[in-house]
Amino acid sequence: MSKKRHEELKKIISRHDYLYYVMDRPEVSDYEYDQLFDELIKLEKTEKGLDLSDSPSQRVGGLPLDAFEKAPHRIPMLSLANSYSPEDIFDFDERVKKFLNTDKDIEYLCEPKFDGLSMELIYENGHFVRALTRGDGAVGEDVTQNIRTIKSIPLKLSLKNPPALLEVRGEVLMFKEDFAKLNETQQENGQQTFANPRNASAGSVRQLDSKITAARPLRFYAYALGAVEDIEFKTQQEIEDYFVEVGIPSLRNKEGLELVKLCSGPDQVASYYHNIEKVRPGLPFDIDGIVIKVNSLRLQDDLGMVARSPRWATAAKFKPEQAFTVIEDIAVQVGRTGALTPVAIMKPVKVGGVTVSNATLHNQDEITRKDVRIGDTVVIQRAGDVIPEVVSVVLDKRPAHSKPFEMPTHCPVCKSTVVKMEDEVVTRCVNPLCIAVVKESLKHFVARRAMNLDKIGDRLIETLVDHKLLSRFSDFYRLTKEQILSLERQGDKSAENIINSIENSKSPTLARFIFALGIRFVGEQTAKHLAEHFLTIEKFIKASEEELLVVPEIGPKVAKAIISWTTNKELVKEIHDMQKLGVRISNPVRSQEGKLSGMSFLITGTLPVKRDDAKDLIEKNGGKILGSVSSKLNYLVVGEDPGSKVEKAQTLGVQIISWEDLQKML
Ligand code: IVH
């Protein structure tokens, strides 16, 4: 029985992984997903003899390795000839036609050229067994443990009769958005930041500790085959359709995006090249050109290879999204955690369709490595979408007498001495009263995902702090309409909106409240775990280090950061002051843990109990009450003399239950 449930859970969770990571179309809430995952883990802990080889539980990473083992590729992983001028597309087509001795139009399958890390996934009898890097093309490194943590890669192919062997080739990469977030957290935590998504992907795949890889937002897209048994294809397009069929992510699963295109003859290829170049900045991942492949596998075979590249494929690269400019100054910004970030102030320049005038230089190590100085002419590029970056310095153009840049020894804002920990690359201002740190903390406090004081923006915070009307969290709740009106450019209506938005923020959930405090390393998710564990703010404040360490995902570093916050009398007084000023912290988590959590209900008709009591009962057990029948509704609870809702629920396939059924669920 439990074996059957285990097989079932593996399937359900894999399907949800696929919907979430490949199709961008999740069908369940994170909560429901977590419940399924918990059930799986519990089962695997208590039952013996289960098949874990394809279990989603194996994606969390294993014991660290000493080194990667080397392994040969059954078929060498080739490289592509490439060129930066689109005119060469016509030369390539000429060569192909000449070799094949034909003057008919050739059919090419064209697709974006991913700027990631090539990878070979090996499936035996439908099971993922090994992943190899490209290496030197003949011999790669076995990174199976790490690749297994990528959730979009199926551990088992969705096929009744899988081939004995299927080697899938493709690219490991990171979405630009995920990369930017990763760098932000790395920076906050004083860890190494990455120059671009490709470096971040490569660095993540080459981790000896797969638990680190598991925490990195990696993706995979397939584009070719290595060795296969038991299966034959006629065209490149058939291969890529097959990927979709067996559940392997490829660009063809991306609905609504015609990124992979069959082109007839070089003119169509050239126009494809220009189209992709246009959509390039808006794609979720970095590409550096297009790949053009002869579609017919028979023709591919005839064409064969030359040196280490196939004659049947080529890459037409795009000009990099780079530009030259001059660094006019290097400013140093102070963040919420006191981290000092050097920023290059540049002569405005257009890169990849956007005008940029500053670029992050990350930290002193980075500046030293690139030796970036004020007055330098530099090459900049947009990495991970918007944040531009200095790639290199044009030394020929360096002005005479320029000096290497050095981080200030004192905070540029409050002038107190800055500190650089030995194990960190970041320099910090550790003065908790530093105006820059205070301003950034206040901005974080009002953020949408924190206390959500939606009418208070960054500019207003700066002004309020400068006018000494605001210096700590509780001050928001002391603000009066008159004080706001005393500021420049504040009218009656906007002052009223501000006061209302402050008033509306007075009943945060515990999770939001903890997140809003801006404790180092305590992000949204950690705050949720803390709220679920401690249930009240008082218990959270009093928690000891040992008690904190029991909370999911909280390690010694985070626990120490929390303790140093909660043992600061001034800060704790802030919480009590806010409560005195009317802030009421609620904790819906308590009820969310009920039997009905993650489910939604609607009541129609007359029940044996009062309607409100029935609603209370549902909510107390974690259920949600919806306002109308929609596809989002899980259950319609039907009493006597129900209305038209029943019919609508039936057409939408919503489950219809009685009051008795509901009580059974409890
Ligand atoms: S097909 C013979 N398709 O480009 C190789 N390769 O320089 C046929 N690449 O190592 C490969 N996107 O890592 C192919 N859509 C794509 C690609 C792609 C990126 C990389 C791949 C390969 C390198 C060749």
XYZ file of C-alpha atoms in Angstrom, residues 14-27 151-153 158 175 219-221 243-257 284:
38
model
C 7.441 15.184 -10.782
C 4.434 16.399 -12.726
C 4.172 19.518 -10.564
C 7.927 20.144 -10.997
C 7.420 19.915 -14.746
C 4.448 22.277 -14.724
C 6.294 24.763 -12.554
C 9.817 24.691 -13.958
C 9.228 23.833 -17.605
C 5.777 25.094 -18.465
C 5.623 28.076 -16.063
C 2.087 26.947 -15.348
C 1.781 25.593 -11.804
C -1.480 23.908 -10.881
C 14.184 20.438 -10.809
C 13.299 20.865 -14.469
C 15.324 17.773 -15.416
C 7.494 9.948 -19.225
C 17.479 33.080 -15.916
C 17.709 25.438 -15.578
C 18.352 23.099 -18.488
C 17.339 23.203 -22.155
C 12.174 16.030 -25.957
C 8.790 17.637 -25.400
C 7.080 14.255 -25.540
C 9.282 12.664 -22.864
C 9.226 15.662 -20.526
C 12.691 17.095 -21.159
C 12.740 20.900 -21.280
C 13.523 22.350 -24.680
C 12.627 25.670 -26.232
C 9.760 23.932 -27.989
C 7.906 23.568 -24.659
C 7.814 27.328 -24.339
C 4.296 28.121 -25.388
C 3.688 31.299 -27.289
C 7.353 31.725 -28.156
C 14.460 35.456 -19.764
